[in-house]
Amino acid sequence: INSQSHSMLLKSRSLASEVIDKMKLAENPEYVGSLKKDKAEKYKSNPVFREKLIDGFIKNLIVTPISGTKLIEVNFEHKNPELASQILNTLFDSYIEMLIKRKYTASEQATEFLSTQIASLRKDIEEAEKKLAELGTAQGILPLSSAEAPLISKITEVNTALTAATLDKVNKLTTYNQLRALRPEELPESPSNPAIARLREQYALLSREYARRLATLKPEYPEMLKLKSEIEATYEALTNEKENLIKTAYAEYQGALAKEQNLQKLLDDLKAQAYKANSSAILYNSLKIETENKKTLLEALSKRQSETDLASRLKDLQALNVWIVDRASIPVEPAFPNRRKTFLIGLFLAIVGGAGTTLFINYLVATVKSSRDIAQATAWPTLGTIPAFEKEYKPRGPRAEFQTLSNLLQGRPGIFSKKKGKSRVQEPKKFSLQSQPAASPEKNNHQIELIVQREPHCIQSEAFRSIRTTFLLSLEGPAKKALIFSSPLSKDGKSAVISNLGLALAQAHKKVVIVDSDLRKPKQQEIFSVDYTWGLTHFLSSIVDASEVIRPTSFSNLFLVPSGITPTDPLEIMFSDKMRAFINFLKQQFDFILFDSPPILAVSDALVLGKQVDGLIMVVRAGQTPISALKQARNKIENHKINCLGVIINGVSLIEQDGYYARQYYHYSKPL
């Protein structure tokens, strides 16, 4: 039996039931819990309770084959250490007894058969000796004559042969019964059949390999299924060899039985001749010889019985090959919780958690925050920065804790400080447009993108006018009229920047048109609340003329081209002669053409359109746009040879800037 079989037998329900009965665990309050006496008696006879008791026993029993060895580690979990050790030792003893009982089955069968034969033979000898005594006393036997001697000699010879034949038959029958009781893997080696030894060795190797791999692989894995198939094939081959041996042993037994029967018939014929001759001496000597031969057979069978019993028991004990290496002792400390192991796990988790927190902080830090980050990542100029609103630059979660700690270490004051002795950060008391981000997720308040008109004196409006000045000083001219706005990722506030920048340019008496070229998720037409029955896609599809898709807004000098219906292939209609003709038409009519396009890393619309306009302006959000994403966008723009004019940083946190200048800028921008 391999290690896997021993492990399964140790956790068998029959063995668990035997241990429970031996130790009377069903009546032990420490094992089953505190039960009143009447309830304990009731549960004791309840089969459901007993099954649950066995289930609990098997659940607490842990059997683990030690990899690379033939050893098995057995543990039992219980809150009482003394009871746990007693249960394990009882389990070991019961398991050894179970194996010994199974091994003695074949030996007991052979011994029982020989005992039956010996008892029958002794009875025959007693009857023969009784007849001899009666015949000798009644007849007064005289010595044999010369005519009677050959018959007696023949009877003696046949009796000797019959004794040998009977002994041979008994041996053959014993061998046959022993073979039938053996398992295929327990077949003895035979010089005439070397295949048995080879198959036994192969079966043992495969079983050990299966048990070794079972520690790391599941039984349904292909490797394990293949190995199991090989084990079953080897076992089947051993079974076939066993059947062949049984057939051979049975044939030999039948031959020995036939020989015994023939000799017995011959002896009976010789006895009949003696009776026919009516010679008392012949009858007496014949009976005497038969009695002596039976005594010889009895002696041989008794010797064989002793040898068979001893050899079988020694062989069974040797084949048992199971012993207890260490008996269970009372543990000096609990197995669970393992304080050392718990400490090491806690230390490991602390290290991993610290490393994870560091990586998360590095991720937060590795985002665009200032023009220095833009210059290092792309070498593009920064056209301007747009401060974040209160709710936007007040971070939450881990980043808030990191920001607070950073401010305290660097001695940065709050942005909206009150007088000395009061709170350093002023919380907004009421709702205002200043408390909303530049790209609000609220669909019911799109006017937030038009902060330049609604809150002209706020710090964000001043930022947009500053960017407008940069545009007028460096970008004005026929060569830089058509500009496309994009961002590396979504939610960077691109649409809000375009709407406010377009409005700021219009306030400077520049004729501006905003083209909503984000055909997948258009937003400008909702910001300005214009009629978008006809749009860009209608013109590109040759449905209407160019002048019909240009819609006026509620602001002077500011116009809008809605996106129109969503096409099946936006790239195809963007990269067309009609699109180039439309751009040329707009250049003749307006001072600035601002295209709102999708994010560069999401789709390729901005890259296709960027080849047809005068330049591209990138919009990023401070503290949100990863520097790695900005670098990927730069690589795509450079690979397509698109002219990037610069970057606008949206949502810059004033907390991360110098507190004094930020406060001065804020108060200066407020109306008197």
XYZ file of C-alpha atoms in Angstrom:
672
model
C 0.000 0.000 0.000
C 1.418 3.394 -0.945
C 1.433 6.607 1.107
C -1.717 7.879 -0.559
C -3.616 4.703 0.376
C -2.384 4.893 3.977
C -3.509 8.538 4.146
C -6.999 7.647 2.912
C -7.267 4.687 5.294
C -6.225 6.856 8.255
C -9.112 9.228 7.446
C -11.629 6.428 6.821
C -14.970 6.580 8.598
C -14.664 3.018 9.930
C -11.377 3.818 11.686
C -12.797 7.071 13.054
C -15.837 5.204 14.376
C -13.601 2.608 16.070
C -11.543 5.308 17.835
C -14.702 7.118 18.957
C -16.042 3.866 20.440
C -12.756 2.904 22.121
C -12.347 6.300 23.798
C -16.099 6.830 24.348
C -15.812 10.276 22.822
C -19.583 10.513 22.377
C -19.841 10.619 26.188
C -16.865 12.940 26.735
C -18.056 16.505 27.554
C -14.673 17.945 26.544
C -15.104 16.517 23.064
C -18.825 16.890 22.320
C -19.414 19.898 24.569
C -21.515 20.288 27.683
C -24.675 18.173 27.427
C -27.082 17.138 30.106
C -27.122 13.452 30.927
C -30.538 12.775 29.389
C -29.582 14.598 26.186
C -26.247 12.765 26.036
C -28.029 9.390 26.175
C -30.478 10.543 23.523
C -27.747 11.753 21.174
C -25.677 8.631 21.750
C -28.321 6.463 20.054
C -29.057 9.028 17.359
C -27.453 7.960 14.021
C -27.437 11.543 12.739
C -25.515 12.693 15.810
C -23.034 9.864 15.346
C -22.459 10.726 11.698
C -21.854 14.354 12.654
C -19.452 13.158 15.340
C -17.500 11.148 12.752
C -17.531 14.108 10.336
C -16.109 16.364 13.036
C -13.439 13.792 13.906
C -12.296 13.502 10.271
C -12.368 17.297 9.856
C -10.027 17.783 12.834
C -7.727 14.982 11.671
C -4.941 16.285 9.404
C -2.982 13.655 7.438
C -0.070 14.981 5.365
C 2.317 12.764 3.325
C 5.848 14.180 3.588
C 7.134 14.874 0.076
C 10.139 12.825 -1.029
C 9.709 10.232 1.757
C 7.409 7.377 2.757
C 6.548 9.122 6.026
C 3.131 10.501 6.925
C 2.566 13.296 9.425
C -0.665 13.005 11.406
C -2.127 15.817 13.524
C -5.355 16.250 15.430
C -6.760 19.676 16.288
C -8.484 20.116 19.642
C -8.474 22.742 22.369
C -7.436 20.111 24.967
C -3.810 19.093 24.179
C -3.896 15.978 26.384
C -7.077 14.670 24.754
C -5.661 15.380 21.288
C -2.538 13.281 22.003
C -4.653 10.425 23.420
C -6.867 10.422 20.329
C -3.843 10.246 18.019
C -2.194 7.373 19.910
C -5.467 5.431 19.939
C -5.810 6.098 16.224
C -2.307 4.730 15.558
C -2.930 1.544 17.561
C -6.305 0.957 15.923
C -4.821 1.448 12.466
C -2.032 -1.094 13.088
C -4.598 -3.575 14.415
C -6.769 -3.070 11.336
C -3.845 -3.774 8.992
C -2.785 -6.864 10.956
C -6.316 -8.284 10.866
C -6.453 -7.861 7.119
C -3.028 -9.434 6.632
C -3.870 -12.495 8.780
C -6.915 -13.449 6.701
C -5.009 -15.606 4.181
C -2.892 -17.269 6.910
C -5.941 -18.105 8.965
C -7.655 -19.693 5.950
C -4.648 -21.942 5.245
C -4.284 -22.900 8.912
C -7.989 -23.638 9.219
C -7.870 -25.948 6.175
C -4.866 -27.876 7.544
C -6.512 -28.139 10.957
C -9.587 -29.705 9.355
C -7.436 -32.222 7.464
C -5.439 -33.113 10.587
C -8.556 -33.594 12.709
C -10.042 -35.922 10.096
C -6.775 -37.868 9.841
C -6.501 -38.318 13.601
C -10.005 -39.710 13.675
C -9.119 -42.210 10.941
C -5.981 -43.279 12.825
C -7.932 -43.831 16.034
C -10.440 -46.037 14.202
C -7.643 -47.984 12.446
C -5.781 -48.625 15.704
C -9.011 -49.806 17.289
C -9.583 -52.276 14.441
C -5.989 -53.515 14.739
C -6.433 -54.228 18.402
C -9.713 -56.066 17.843
C -8.326 -58.125 14.920
C -5.137 -59.087 16.731
C -6.965 -60.191 19.845
C -9.670 -62.151 18.056
C -7.650 -63.948 15.388
C -4.271 -64.546 16.997
C -2.215 -63.339 13.969
C 0.623 -65.632 12.770
C 3.661 -64.641 10.631
C 3.101 -64.153 6.888
C 3.684 -67.102 4.523
C 5.827 -66.797 1.410
C 2.679 -66.460 -0.757
C 1.278 -63.602 1.324
C 4.437 -61.454 1.483
C 4.249 -59.939 -2.093
C 0.691 -58.677 -1.555
C 1.652 -56.978 1.697
C 4.691 -55.460 0.002
C 2.475 -54.064 -2.764
C 0.018 -52.647 -0.234
C 2.930 -50.995 1.607
C 4.218 -49.409 -1.593
C 0.799 -48.037 -2.619
C 0.174 -46.707 0.903
C 3.473 -44.799 0.822
C 2.653 -43.312 -2.582
C -0.855 -42.395 -1.401
C 0.564 -40.600 1.626
C 2.872 -38.542 -0.596
C 0.029 -37.807 -3.042
C -2.278 -36.684 -0.233
C 0.406 -34.367 1.155
C 1.035 -32.948 -2.319
C -2.697 -32.351 -2.801
C -2.925 -30.519 0.506
C 0.045 -28.328 -0.445
C -1.452 -27.528 -3.842
C -4.833 -26.640 -2.302
C -3.171 -24.429 0.331
C -1.242 -22.551 -2.355
C -4.428 -22.093 -4.380
C -6.350 -20.654 -1.411
C -3.496 -18.310 -0.497
C -3.276 -16.936 -4.033
C -7.000 -16.232 -4.074
C -6.724 -14.209 -0.828
C -3.832 -12.032 -2.040
C -4.224 -8.583 -3.624
C -2.643 -8.184 -7.083
C 0.173 -5.955 -5.761
C 0.991 -8.597 -3.076
C 1.710 -11.454 -5.516
C 4.911 -13.360 -4.655
C 7.820 -13.261 -7.074
C 8.146 -16.320 -9.297
C 11.379 -17.403 -11.057
C 9.266 -18.798 -13.876
C 7.361 -15.526 -14.275
C 9.663 -12.434 -14.019
C 6.841 -10.174 -15.274
C 5.272 -10.189 -11.796
C 8.353 -8.637 -10.166
C 8.609 -6.044 -12.936
C 4.922 -5.095 -12.670
C 5.069 -4.874 -8.867
C 8.053 -2.541 -9.029
C 6.400 -0.430 -11.742
C 3.160 -0.194 -9.739
C 5.037 0.907 -6.613
C 7.029 3.566 -8.514
C 3.936 4.981 -10.219
C 1.995 5.073 -6.948
C 4.807 6.945 -5.179
C 5.081 9.424 -8.064
C 1.323 10.022 -7.992
C 1.396 10.657 -4.243
C 4.363 13.039 -4.631
C 2.695 15.100 -7.361
C -0.626 15.124 -5.534
C 0.938 17.484 -2.996
C 1.208 20.241 -5.650
C -1.214 19.266 -8.438
C -4.945 18.620 -8.514
C -6.192 15.126 -9.519
C -7.975 16.517 -12.607
C -4.776 17.948 -14.137
C -3.777 16.243 -17.435
C -0.479 15.016 -15.958
C -2.256 13.445 -12.993
C -4.910 11.855 -15.200
C -2.207 10.330 -17.404
C -0.325 9.010 -14.366
C -3.523 7.572 -12.904
C -4.242 5.846 -16.212
C -0.775 4.236 -16.138
C -1.354 3.057 -12.550
C -4.695 1.504 -13.502
C -3.135 -0.219 -16.529
C -0.339 -1.668 -14.370
C -2.847 -2.811 -11.750
C -4.929 -4.488 -14.441
C -1.813 -6.294 -15.722
C -1.074 -7.510 -12.177
C -4.680 -8.683 -11.865
C -4.308 -10.686 -15.084
C -1.103 -12.266 -13.774
C -2.909 -13.153 -10.556
C -5.717 -14.834 -12.515
C -3.141 -16.818 -14.494
C -1.412 -17.955 -11.292
C -4.740 -18.968 -9.760
C -5.644 -20.980 -12.870
C -2.240 -22.727 -12.813
C -2.500 -23.479 -9.077
C -6.019 -24.854 -9.530
C -4.883 -27.086 -12.411
C -2.013 -28.424 -10.294
C -4.420 -29.070 -7.431
C -6.776 -30.973 -9.744
C -3.838 -33.089 -10.955
C -2.749 -33.893 -7.403
C -6.345 -34.740 -6.466
C -6.699 -37.117 -9.435
C -3.423 -38.825 -8.526
C -4.567 -39.269 -4.931
C -7.898 -40.695 -6.073
C -6.174 -43.206 -8.401
C -3.822 -44.391 -5.654
C -6.727 -44.682 -3.223
C -8.596 -46.851 -5.760
C -5.528 -49.052 -6.241
C -5.164 -49.467 -2.487
C -8.820 -50.382 -2.167
C -8.359 -53.073 -4.864
C -5.377 -54.562 -3.035
C -7.354 -54.616 0.193
C -10.155 -56.449 -1.621
C -7.676 -59.105 -2.757
C -6.534 -59.560 0.827
C -10.116 -60.004 2.018
C -10.726 -62.445 -0.832
C -7.734 -64.557 0.221
C -9.269 -64.537 3.708
C -5.848 -64.207 5.256
C -5.983 -62.699 8.718
C -2.268 -61.954 8.592
C -2.619 -60.016 5.331
C -5.570 -58.021 6.659
C -3.782 -57.259 9.899
C -0.534 -56.178 8.282
C -2.380 -54.177 5.620
C -4.311 -52.293 8.287
C -1.128 -51.804 10.269
C 0.711 -50.339 7.277
C -2.219 -48.026 6.497
C -2.260 -46.822 10.108
C 1.466 -46.150 10.097
C 1.199 -44.235 6.816
C -1.623 -42.136 8.202
C 0.520 -41.383 11.236
C 3.309 -40.319 8.883
C 0.868 -38.096 6.961
C -0.425 -36.650 10.242
C 3.094 -35.811 11.309
C 3.806 -34.145 7.930
C 0.574 -32.136 7.986
C 1.197 -31.009 11.569
C 4.665 -29.867 10.599
C 3.283 -28.098 7.518
C 0.641 -26.421 9.658
C 3.254 -25.051 12.025
C 5.508 -23.939 9.178
C 2.643 -22.344 7.241
C 1.315 -20.538 10.268
C 4.731 -19.215 11.298
C 5.890 -18.346 7.775
C 2.605 -16.682 6.912
C 2.603 -14.624 10.060
C 6.228 -13.593 9.629
C 5.568 -12.793 5.977
C 2.451 -10.808 6.867
C 4.299 -8.865 9.552
C 7.100 -8.139 7.093
C 4.589 -7.155 4.380
C 2.817 -4.885 6.862
C 5.828 -2.547 6.737
C 4.070 0.094 8.849
C 5.348 1.387 12.153
C 4.936 4.391 14.389
C 8.019 6.613 14.217
C 6.952 8.960 17.035
C 3.918 8.579 19.212
C 1.810 11.653 19.866
C 2.950 13.720 22.829
C 1.190 16.559 24.634
C 2.088 19.806 22.805
C 3.795 22.471 24.911
C 2.179 25.357 23.006
C -0.936 25.824 20.840
C -0.654 25.060 17.140
C -2.938 28.021 16.417
C -2.533 30.894 16.603
C 1.186 30.667 15.842
C 2.459 33.931 17.251
C 5.786 33.773 15.464
C 4.099 32.990 12.162
C 1.482 35.693 12.752
C 4.222 38.212 13.515
C 6.131 37.308 10.353
C 2.959 37.511 8.254
C 2.128 40.878 9.802
C 5.656 42.092 9.119
C 5.433 40.878 5.537
C 2.054 42.562 5.024
C 3.399 45.753 6.566
C 6.343 45.736 4.164
C 4.122 44.953 1.183
C 1.571 47.537 2.311
C 4.290 50.129 2.762
C 5.696 49.341 -0.653
C 2.207 49.507 -2.149
C 1.549 52.846 -0.464
C 4.864 54.138 -1.766
C 4.007 53.007 -5.274
C 0.577 54.625 -4.995
C 2.104 57.892 -3.799
C 4.637 57.670 -6.610
C 1.731 57.219 -9.000
C 0.101 60.345 -7.588
C 3.385 62.191 -7.786
C 4.050 60.928 -11.336
C 1.316 63.132 -12.763
C 1.535 66.495 -14.454
C 1.548 69.337 -11.898
C 3.492 72.248 -13.395
C 5.133 73.596 -16.529
C 8.379 72.017 -15.356
C 6.811 68.557 -15.748
C 5.651 69.521 -19.256
C 9.110 70.720 -20.262
C 10.830 67.589 -18.908
C 8.343 65.187 -20.504
C 7.801 66.800 -23.917
C 9.933 69.978 -24.326
C 6.709 71.754 -25.394
C 5.985 75.266 -24.106
C 3.256 75.871 -21.548
C 0.720 78.331 -22.952
C -0.971 78.861 -19.604
C -2.346 77.322 -16.425
C -5.917 77.310 -15.161
C -6.323 77.176 -11.361
C -8.589 74.545 -9.905
C -11.800 75.397 -8.077
C -12.193 74.763 -4.353
C -13.791 71.333 -4.646
C -11.298 70.337 -7.299
C -8.087 71.133 -5.470
C -9.301 69.715 -2.156
C -8.081 66.121 -2.570
C -9.620 63.242 -0.686
C -8.486 59.858 0.489
C -4.764 58.864 0.545
C -3.790 61.768 -1.634
C -5.380 64.236 0.832
C -3.364 62.783 3.705
C -0.205 62.914 1.623
C -0.937 66.515 0.594
C -1.639 67.650 4.167
C 1.586 66.061 5.424
C 3.543 67.617 2.555
C 2.139 71.085 3.306
C 2.933 70.822 7.004
C 6.504 69.669 6.365
C 7.114 72.490 3.884
C 5.377 75.177 5.982
C 2.793 76.050 3.338
C -0.234 78.014 4.596
C -3.796 77.538 3.429
C -4.984 79.411 0.376
C -8.014 81.089 1.898
C -6.599 82.121 5.300
C -8.715 84.072 7.702
C -7.399 86.398 10.332
C -4.841 85.243 12.851
C -6.209 82.833 15.411
C -8.928 81.474 13.146
C -9.159 78.550 10.809
C -6.627 78.612 7.968
C -8.950 77.104 5.350
C -12.297 78.642 4.571
C -15.026 76.203 3.626
C -17.559 77.425 1.022
C -20.807 78.384 2.708
C -23.010 78.437 -0.346
C -23.086 77.102 -3.878
C -21.396 79.180 -6.566
C -19.807 78.582 -9.920
C -16.427 79.032 -8.279
C -16.968 75.877 -6.251
C -17.342 73.695 -9.367
C -14.544 72.205 -11.530
C -13.766 73.475 -15.010
C -15.336 70.340 -16.500
C -18.350 69.608 -14.353
C -19.826 66.094 -14.526
C -23.273 67.527 -13.842
C -25.316 67.433 -17.059
C -27.834 69.913 -15.699
C -25.345 72.782 -15.372
C -23.336 73.062 -18.595
C -22.946 76.855 -18.204
C -20.016 76.177 -15.898
C -17.800 75.922 -18.995
C -18.649 79.574 -19.746
C -17.126 80.879 -16.522
C -15.463 83.761 -18.414
C -18.921 85.265 -19.006
C -20.644 84.257 -15.756
C -17.798 85.034 -13.297
C -15.540 87.479 -15.153
C -13.551 88.469 -12.033
C -12.715 85.001 -10.721
C -9.197 83.654 -10.835
C -10.072 81.166 -13.570
C -11.431 83.891 -15.875
C -8.192 85.801 -15.440
C -6.290 82.657 -16.397
C -8.278 82.263 -19.626
C -7.694 85.916 -20.512
C -3.982 85.391 -19.893
C -3.993 82.477 -22.351
C -5.941 84.673 -24.790
C -3.147 87.245 -24.614
C -0.612 84.533 -25.427
C -2.695 83.522 -28.424
C -3.010 87.088 -29.716
C 0.701 87.807 -29.337
C 2.158 84.572 -30.667
C -0.472 82.755 -32.734
C -2.337 85.485 -34.612
C -1.879 85.346 -38.354
C -3.089 83.437 -41.394
C -0.653 80.587 -40.761
C -2.085 79.749 -37.333
C -5.805 80.201 -37.561
C -7.097 76.620 -37.431
C -6.194 74.978 -34.119
C -7.185 71.570 -32.795
C -7.516 70.956 -29.034
C -6.968 67.456 -27.672
C -5.798 65.679 -24.522
C -4.019 62.398 -23.725
C -6.996 60.992 -21.808
C -10.618 61.850 -21.136
C -11.869 64.089 -18.296
C -8.998 66.580 -18.639
C -11.420 69.531 -19.111
C -10.683 70.005 -22.821
C -14.221 71.054 -23.801
C -14.392 73.550 -20.911
C -11.058 75.080 -21.953
C -12.200 75.499 -25.589
C -15.561 77.053 -24.675
C -14.030 79.577 -22.268
C -11.037 80.346 -24.498
C -13.297 80.848 -27.518
C -15.474 83.198 -25.471
C -12.420 85.134 -24.244
C -11.183 85.577 -27.841
C -14.651 86.726 -28.924
C -14.647 89.311 -26.127
C -11.416 90.658 -27.641
C -13.386 91.383 -30.845
C -12.057 88.332 -32.677
C -14.406 86.380 -34.860
C -14.230 82.814 -33.539
C -15.879 79.548 -34.536
C -15.764 76.387 -32.413
C -16.046 73.140 -34.409
C -17.278 70.166 -32.373
C -15.234 67.490 -34.171
C -15.653 64.954 -31.354
C -18.098 62.872 -33.375
C -18.322 60.147 -30.741
C -19.120 62.218 -27.625
C -20.009 65.773 -28.721
C -20.405 68.330 -25.952
C -20.089 71.866 -27.358
C -23.602 71.930 -28.795
C -24.999 71.279 -25.309
C -22.708 73.862 -23.688
C -23.909 76.662 -25.966
C -27.493 75.336 -26.275
C -27.658 75.818 -30.051
C -29.805 74.098 -32.641
C -27.809 71.140 -33.929
C -30.230 69.904 -36.567
C -27.466 70.361 -39.103
C -23.844 69.758 -38.253
C -20.378 68.870 -39.452
C -21.256 65.354 -40.580
C -24.178 66.655 -42.653
C -21.806 68.879 -44.628
C -19.182 66.144 -45.025
C -21.931 63.819 -46.266
C -22.906 66.421 -48.923
C -26.345 66.945 -47.419
C -26.051 70.729 -46.818
C -23.674 73.591 -47.653
C -20.928 74.800 -45.333
C -22.717 78.011 -44.413
C -25.770 76.092 -43.197
C -23.881 74.200 -40.457
C -22.373 77.335 -38.863
C -24.679 78.280 -35.984
C -24.549 81.592 -34.067
C -24.354 81.497 -30.256
C -25.789 83.900 -27.695
C -22.416 85.658 -27.577
C -21.273 88.147 -30.189
C -18.396 87.128 -32.497
C -18.693 83.488 -31.337
C -20.115 80.772 -33.609
C -20.433 77.001 -33.375
C -20.397 74.090 -35.827
C -22.231 71.173 -34.131
C -21.021 67.631 -34.702
C -24.170 66.404 -36.426
C -25.232 62.785 -36.559
C -22.765 60.128 -35.404
C -21.243 58.393 -38.475
C -20.315 54.733 -38.697
C -16.682 55.574 -39.515
C -15.596 59.012 -38.208
C -12.019 58.617 -39.459
C -13.105 58.124 -43.054
C -15.089 61.365 -43.294
C -12.427 63.309 -41.347
C -9.719 62.327 -43.793
C -11.463 63.638 -46.916
C -11.184 66.457 -49.458
C -14.436 67.958 -48.172
C -12.917 68.330 -44.700
C -9.928 70.213 -46.114
C -12.252 72.389 -48.188
C -14.348 73.105 -45.091
C -11.268 74.196 -43.119
C -10.215 76.556 -45.938
C -13.734 77.992 -46.037
C -13.660 78.678 -42.282
C -10.251 80.356 -42.529
C -11.710 82.862 -44.942
C -14.613 83.664 -42.609
C -13.054 83.670 -39.102
C -9.990 84.850 -37.184
C -9.723 81.659 -35.113
C -11.102 78.143 -35.761
C -11.012 75.948 -32.624
C -11.586 72.197 -33.117
C -12.755 70.104 -30.138
C -11.456 66.560 -30.800
C -11.397 63.261 -28.854
C -8.429 62.183 -26.649
C -5.358 61.114 -28.621
C -4.741 57.841 -26.749
C -8.386 56.767 -27.107
C -8.942 57.188 -30.872
C -7.025 58.522 -33.880
C -9.428 61.322 -34.868
C -7.178 64.095 -33.518
C -4.145 62.685 -35.343
C -6.024 62.579 -38.665
C -7.409 66.096 -38.222
C -4.104 67.418 -36.888
C -2.470 66.875 -40.296
C -5.025 69.265 -41.877
C -4.921 72.211 -39.430
C -2.241 74.747 -38.489
C -1.389 73.338 -35.097
C -2.402 71.252 -32.088
C -2.811 72.390 -28.486
C -2.667 69.775 -25.743
C -4.842 70.090 -22.625
C -3.817 68.186 -19.478
C -5.217 68.136 -15.947
C -2.803 68.734 -13.070
C -2.619 65.879 -10.591
C -4.610 63.553 -12.860
C -2.929 63.194 -16.270
C -0.061 60.674 -15.871
C 3.282 61.821 -17.246
C 3.558 58.435 -18.986
C 0.287 59.124 -20.857
C 1.587 62.556 -21.894
C 4.767 60.954 -23.239
C 2.743 58.406 -25.233
C 0.679 61.233 -26.719
C 3.875 63.108 -27.603
C 5.265 60.038 -29.401
C 2.085 59.696 -31.469
C 2.089 63.400 -32.381
C 5.754 63.340 -33.398
C 5.328 60.119 -35.390
C 2.511 61.762 -37.393
C 4.603 64.949 -37.751
C 1.908 67.176 -36.271
C 2.858 70.682 -35.115
C 2.138 70.929 -31.373
C 2.062 74.625 -30.369
C 2.010 74.033 -26.623
C 0.175 72.769 -23.557
C -2.547 74.240 -21.340
C -2.519 72.875 -17.774
C -6.017 72.680 -16.340
C -7.003 72.285 -12.676
C -3.700 73.449 -11.131
C -3.865 73.194 -7.325
C -2.912 76.467 -5.655
C -2.013 74.517 -2.519
C 0.966 73.072 -4.356
C 2.114 76.556 -5.443
C 3.612 79.236 -3.221
C 0.916 80.252 -0.733
C 1.714 84.001 -0.623
C 1.624 84.634 -4.345
C -1.434 82.435 -4.775
C -3.344 84.451 -2.168
C -2.260 87.729 -3.682
C -3.367 86.585 -7.162
C -6.699 85.441 -5.799
C -7.496 88.686 -3.957
C -6.261 90.813 -6.840
C -8.656 89.072 -9.229
C -11.728 89.769 -7.080
C -13.823 92.850 -7.906
C -13.483 95.894 -5.659
